[in-house]
GROMACS .gro file of N, CA and C in nm:
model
  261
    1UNK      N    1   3.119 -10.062   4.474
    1UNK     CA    2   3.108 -10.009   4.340
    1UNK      C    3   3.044  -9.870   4.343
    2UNK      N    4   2.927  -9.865   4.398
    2UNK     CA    5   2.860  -9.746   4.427
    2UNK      C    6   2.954  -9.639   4.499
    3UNK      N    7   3.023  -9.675   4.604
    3UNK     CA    8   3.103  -9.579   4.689
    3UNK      C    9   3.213  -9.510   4.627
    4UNK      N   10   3.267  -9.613   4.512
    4UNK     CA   11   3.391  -9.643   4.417
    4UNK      C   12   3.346  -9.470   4.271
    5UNK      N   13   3.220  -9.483   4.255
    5UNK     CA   14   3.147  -9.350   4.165
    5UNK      C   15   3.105  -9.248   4.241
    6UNK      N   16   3.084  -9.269   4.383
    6UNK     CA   17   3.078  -9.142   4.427
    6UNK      C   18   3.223  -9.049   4.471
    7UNK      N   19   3.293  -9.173   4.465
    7UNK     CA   20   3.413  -9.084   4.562
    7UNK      C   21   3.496  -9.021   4.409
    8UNK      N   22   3.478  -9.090   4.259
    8UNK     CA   23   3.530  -9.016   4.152
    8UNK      C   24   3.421  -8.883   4.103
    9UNK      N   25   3.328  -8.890   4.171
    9UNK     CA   26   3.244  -8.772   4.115
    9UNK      C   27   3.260  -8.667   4.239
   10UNK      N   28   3.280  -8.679   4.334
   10UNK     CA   29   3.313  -8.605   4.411
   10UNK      C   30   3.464  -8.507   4.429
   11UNK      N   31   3.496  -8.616   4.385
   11UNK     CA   32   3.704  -8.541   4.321
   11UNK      C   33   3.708  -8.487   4.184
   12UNK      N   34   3.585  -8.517   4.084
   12UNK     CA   35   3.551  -8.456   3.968
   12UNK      C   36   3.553  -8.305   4.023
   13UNK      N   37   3.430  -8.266   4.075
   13UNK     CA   38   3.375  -8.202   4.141
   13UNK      C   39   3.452  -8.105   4.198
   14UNK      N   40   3.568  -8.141   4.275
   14UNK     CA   41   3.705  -8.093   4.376
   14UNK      C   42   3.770  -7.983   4.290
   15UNK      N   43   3.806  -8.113   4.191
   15UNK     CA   44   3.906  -8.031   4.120
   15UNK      C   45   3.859  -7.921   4.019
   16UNK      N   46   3.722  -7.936   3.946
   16UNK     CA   47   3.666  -7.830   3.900
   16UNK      C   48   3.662  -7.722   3.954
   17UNK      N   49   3.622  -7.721   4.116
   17UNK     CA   50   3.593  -7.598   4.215
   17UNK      C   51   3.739  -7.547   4.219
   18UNK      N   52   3.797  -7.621   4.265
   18UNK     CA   53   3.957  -7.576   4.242
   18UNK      C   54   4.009  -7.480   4.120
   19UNK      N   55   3.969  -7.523   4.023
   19UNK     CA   56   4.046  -7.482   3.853
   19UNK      C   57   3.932  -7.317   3.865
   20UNK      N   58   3.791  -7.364   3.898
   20UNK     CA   59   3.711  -7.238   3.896
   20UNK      C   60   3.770  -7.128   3.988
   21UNK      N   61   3.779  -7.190   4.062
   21UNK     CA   62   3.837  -7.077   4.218
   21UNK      C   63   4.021  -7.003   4.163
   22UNK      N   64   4.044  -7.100   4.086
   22UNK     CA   65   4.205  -7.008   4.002
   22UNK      C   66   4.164  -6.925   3.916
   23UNK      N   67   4.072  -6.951   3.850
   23UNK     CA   68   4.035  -6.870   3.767
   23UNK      C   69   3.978  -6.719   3.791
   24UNK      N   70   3.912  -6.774   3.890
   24UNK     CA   71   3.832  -6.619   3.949
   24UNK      C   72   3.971  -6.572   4.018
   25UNK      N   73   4.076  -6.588   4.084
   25UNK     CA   74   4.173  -6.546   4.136
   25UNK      C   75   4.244  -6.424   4.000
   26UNK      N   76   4.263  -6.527   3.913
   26UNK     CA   77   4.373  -6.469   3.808
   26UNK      C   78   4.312  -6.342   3.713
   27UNK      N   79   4.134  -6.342   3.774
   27UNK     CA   80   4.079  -6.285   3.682
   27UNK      C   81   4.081  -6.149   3.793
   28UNK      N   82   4.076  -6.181   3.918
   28UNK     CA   83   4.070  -6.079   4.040
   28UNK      C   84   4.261  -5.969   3.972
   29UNK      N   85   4.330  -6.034   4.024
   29UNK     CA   86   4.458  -5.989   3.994
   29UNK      C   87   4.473  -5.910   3.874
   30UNK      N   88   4.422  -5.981   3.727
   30UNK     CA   89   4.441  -5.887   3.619
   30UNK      C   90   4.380  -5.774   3.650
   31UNK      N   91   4.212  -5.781   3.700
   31UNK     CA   92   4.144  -5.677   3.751
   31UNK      C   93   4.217  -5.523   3.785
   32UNK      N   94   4.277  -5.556   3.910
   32UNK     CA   95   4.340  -5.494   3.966
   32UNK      C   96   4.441  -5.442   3.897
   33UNK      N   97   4.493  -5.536   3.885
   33UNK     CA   98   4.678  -5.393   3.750
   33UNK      C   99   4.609  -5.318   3.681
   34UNK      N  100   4.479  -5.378   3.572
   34UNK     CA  101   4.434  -5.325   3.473
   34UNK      C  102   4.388  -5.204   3.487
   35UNK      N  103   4.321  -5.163   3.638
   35UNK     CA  104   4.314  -5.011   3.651
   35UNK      C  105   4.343  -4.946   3.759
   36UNK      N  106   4.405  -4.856   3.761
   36UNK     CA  107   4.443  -4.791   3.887
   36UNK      C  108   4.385  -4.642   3.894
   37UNK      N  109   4.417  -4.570   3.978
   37UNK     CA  110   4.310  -4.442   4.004
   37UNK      C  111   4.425  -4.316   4.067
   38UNK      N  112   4.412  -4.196   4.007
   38UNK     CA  113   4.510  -4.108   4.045
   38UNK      C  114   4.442  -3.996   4.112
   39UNK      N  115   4.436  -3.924   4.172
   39UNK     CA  116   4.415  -3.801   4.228
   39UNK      C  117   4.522  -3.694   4.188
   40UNK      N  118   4.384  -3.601   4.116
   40UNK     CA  119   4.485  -3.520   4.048
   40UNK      C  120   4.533  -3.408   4.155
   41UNK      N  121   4.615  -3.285   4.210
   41UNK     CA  122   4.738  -3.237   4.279
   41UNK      C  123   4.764  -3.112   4.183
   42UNK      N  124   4.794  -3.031   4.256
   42UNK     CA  125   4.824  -2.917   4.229
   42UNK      C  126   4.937  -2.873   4.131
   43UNK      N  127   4.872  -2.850   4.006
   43UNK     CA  128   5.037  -2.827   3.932
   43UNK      C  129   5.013  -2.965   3.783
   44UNK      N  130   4.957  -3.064   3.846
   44UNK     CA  131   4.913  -3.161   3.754
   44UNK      C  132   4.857  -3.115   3.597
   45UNK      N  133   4.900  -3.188   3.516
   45UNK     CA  134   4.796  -3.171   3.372
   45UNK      C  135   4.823  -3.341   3.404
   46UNK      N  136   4.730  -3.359   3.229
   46UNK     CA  137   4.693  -3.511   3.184
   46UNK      C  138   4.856  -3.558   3.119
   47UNK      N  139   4.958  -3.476   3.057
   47UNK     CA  140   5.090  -3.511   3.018
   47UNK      C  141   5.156  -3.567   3.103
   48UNK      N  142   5.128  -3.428   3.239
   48UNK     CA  143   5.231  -3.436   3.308
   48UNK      C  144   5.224  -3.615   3.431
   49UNK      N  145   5.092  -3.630   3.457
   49UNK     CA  146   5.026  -3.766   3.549
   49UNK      C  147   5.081  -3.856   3.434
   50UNK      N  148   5.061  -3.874   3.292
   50UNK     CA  149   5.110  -3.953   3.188
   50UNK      C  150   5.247  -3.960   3.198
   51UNK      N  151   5.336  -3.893   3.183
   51UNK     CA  152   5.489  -3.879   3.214
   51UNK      C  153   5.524  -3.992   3.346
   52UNK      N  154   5.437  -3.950   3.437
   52UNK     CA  155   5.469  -4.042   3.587
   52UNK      C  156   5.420  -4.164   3.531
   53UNK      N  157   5.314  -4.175   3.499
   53UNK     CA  158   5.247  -4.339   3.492
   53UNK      C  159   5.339  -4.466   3.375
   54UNK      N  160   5.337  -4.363   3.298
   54UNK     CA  161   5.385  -4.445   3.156
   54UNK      C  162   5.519  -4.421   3.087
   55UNK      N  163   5.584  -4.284   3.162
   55UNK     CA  164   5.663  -4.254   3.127
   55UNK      C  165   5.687  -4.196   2.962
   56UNK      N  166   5.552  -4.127   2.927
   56UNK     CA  167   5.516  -4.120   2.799
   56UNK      C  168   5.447  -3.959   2.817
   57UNK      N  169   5.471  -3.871   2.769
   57UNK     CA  170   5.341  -3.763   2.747
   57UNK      C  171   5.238  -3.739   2.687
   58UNK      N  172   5.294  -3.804   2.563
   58UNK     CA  173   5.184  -3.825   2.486
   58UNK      C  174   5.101  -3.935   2.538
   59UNK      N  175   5.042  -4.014   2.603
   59UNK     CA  176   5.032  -4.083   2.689
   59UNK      C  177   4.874  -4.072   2.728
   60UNK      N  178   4.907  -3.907   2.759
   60UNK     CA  179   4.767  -3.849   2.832
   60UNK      C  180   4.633  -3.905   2.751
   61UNK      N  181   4.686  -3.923   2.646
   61UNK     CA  182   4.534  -3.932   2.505
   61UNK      C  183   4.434  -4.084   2.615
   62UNK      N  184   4.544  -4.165   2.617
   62UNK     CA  185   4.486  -4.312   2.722
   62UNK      C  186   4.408  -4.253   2.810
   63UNK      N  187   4.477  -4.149   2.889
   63UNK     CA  188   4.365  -4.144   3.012
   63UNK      C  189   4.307  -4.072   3.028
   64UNK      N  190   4.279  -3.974   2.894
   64UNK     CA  191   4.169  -3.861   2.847
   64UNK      C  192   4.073  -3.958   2.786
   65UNK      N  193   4.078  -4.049   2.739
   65UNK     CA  194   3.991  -4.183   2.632
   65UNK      C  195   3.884  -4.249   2.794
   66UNK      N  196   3.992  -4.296   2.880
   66UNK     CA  197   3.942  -4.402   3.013
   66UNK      C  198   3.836  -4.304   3.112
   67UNK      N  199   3.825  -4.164   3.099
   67UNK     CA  200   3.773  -4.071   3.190
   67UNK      C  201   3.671  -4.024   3.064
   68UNK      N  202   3.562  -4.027   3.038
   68UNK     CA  203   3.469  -3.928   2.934
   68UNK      C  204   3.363  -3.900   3.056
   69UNK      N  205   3.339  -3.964   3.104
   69UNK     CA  206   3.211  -3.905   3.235
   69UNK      C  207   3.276  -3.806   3.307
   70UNK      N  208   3.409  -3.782   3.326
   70UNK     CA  209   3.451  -3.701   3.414
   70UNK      C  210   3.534  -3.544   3.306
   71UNK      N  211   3.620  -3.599   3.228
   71UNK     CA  212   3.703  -3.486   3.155
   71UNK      C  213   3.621  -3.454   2.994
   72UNK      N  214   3.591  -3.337   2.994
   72UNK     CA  215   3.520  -3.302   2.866
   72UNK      C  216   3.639  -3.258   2.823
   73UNK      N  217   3.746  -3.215   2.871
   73UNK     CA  218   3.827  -3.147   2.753
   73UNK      C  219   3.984  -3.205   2.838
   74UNK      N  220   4.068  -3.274   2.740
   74UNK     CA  221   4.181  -3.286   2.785
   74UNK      C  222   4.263  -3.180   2.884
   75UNK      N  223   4.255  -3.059   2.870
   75UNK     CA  224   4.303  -2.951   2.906
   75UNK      C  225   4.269  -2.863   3.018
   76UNK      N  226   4.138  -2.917   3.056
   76UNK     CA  227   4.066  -2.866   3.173
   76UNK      C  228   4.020  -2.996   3.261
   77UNK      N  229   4.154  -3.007   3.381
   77UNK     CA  230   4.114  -3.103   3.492
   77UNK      C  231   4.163  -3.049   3.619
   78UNK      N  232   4.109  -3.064   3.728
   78UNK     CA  233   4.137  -3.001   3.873
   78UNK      C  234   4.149  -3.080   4.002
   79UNK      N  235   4.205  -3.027   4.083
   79UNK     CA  236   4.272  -3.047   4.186
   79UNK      C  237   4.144  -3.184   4.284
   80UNK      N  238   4.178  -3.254   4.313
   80UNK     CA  239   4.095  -3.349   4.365
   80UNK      C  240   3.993  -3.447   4.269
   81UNK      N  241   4.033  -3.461   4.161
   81UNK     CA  242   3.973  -3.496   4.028
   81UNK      C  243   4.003  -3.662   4.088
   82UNK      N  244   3.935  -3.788   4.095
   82UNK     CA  245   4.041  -3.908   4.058
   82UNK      C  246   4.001  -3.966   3.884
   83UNK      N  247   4.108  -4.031   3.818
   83UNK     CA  248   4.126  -3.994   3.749
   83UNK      C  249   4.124  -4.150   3.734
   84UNK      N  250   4.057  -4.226   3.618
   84UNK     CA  251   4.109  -4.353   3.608
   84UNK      C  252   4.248  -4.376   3.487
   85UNK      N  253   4.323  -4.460   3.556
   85UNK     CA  254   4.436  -4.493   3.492
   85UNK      C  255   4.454  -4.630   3.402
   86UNK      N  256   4.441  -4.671   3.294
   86UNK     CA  257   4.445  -4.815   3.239
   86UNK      C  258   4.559  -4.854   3.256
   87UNK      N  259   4.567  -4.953   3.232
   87UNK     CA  260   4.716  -5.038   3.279
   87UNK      C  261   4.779  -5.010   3.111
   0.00000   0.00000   0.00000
């Protein structure tokens, strides 16, 4: 009887660690798409990296919004800049 409650609290237990351990997985993965990182390149503006990413120009506003520690002014960014990108 005793052996009979440990061995269901122990597979309690299993499968929780299990469901927890997917979770932290799925939360790792969104992580990752959710931001990516550009190095800005010679010739680059915030439209033109927007155009590539999103296929949008207007676009840039997203990743002028995701960068404030780094870009004070949409219009002034330089060569070796990385640049965060939101998904």
């Amino acid at each position: 009887m005793i052996s009979r409650n440990i061995s269901k609290m122990v597979s309690s237990e299993n499968r929780e660690a299990d469901e927890y351990e997917k979770q932290l997985q799925q939360e790792s993965e969104h992580r990752k798409r959710e931001m990516r990182y550009v190095i800005v390149k010679k010739g680059d503006t915030l439209g033109k990296i927007a155009k590539r990413v999103y296929g949008n120009v207007m676009a840039y506003k997203k990743i002028y919004r995701a960068n404030p520690d780094i870009l004070k002014r949409p219009d002034k960014i330089f060569i070796g800049q990385k640049l965060r990108v939101p998904e």
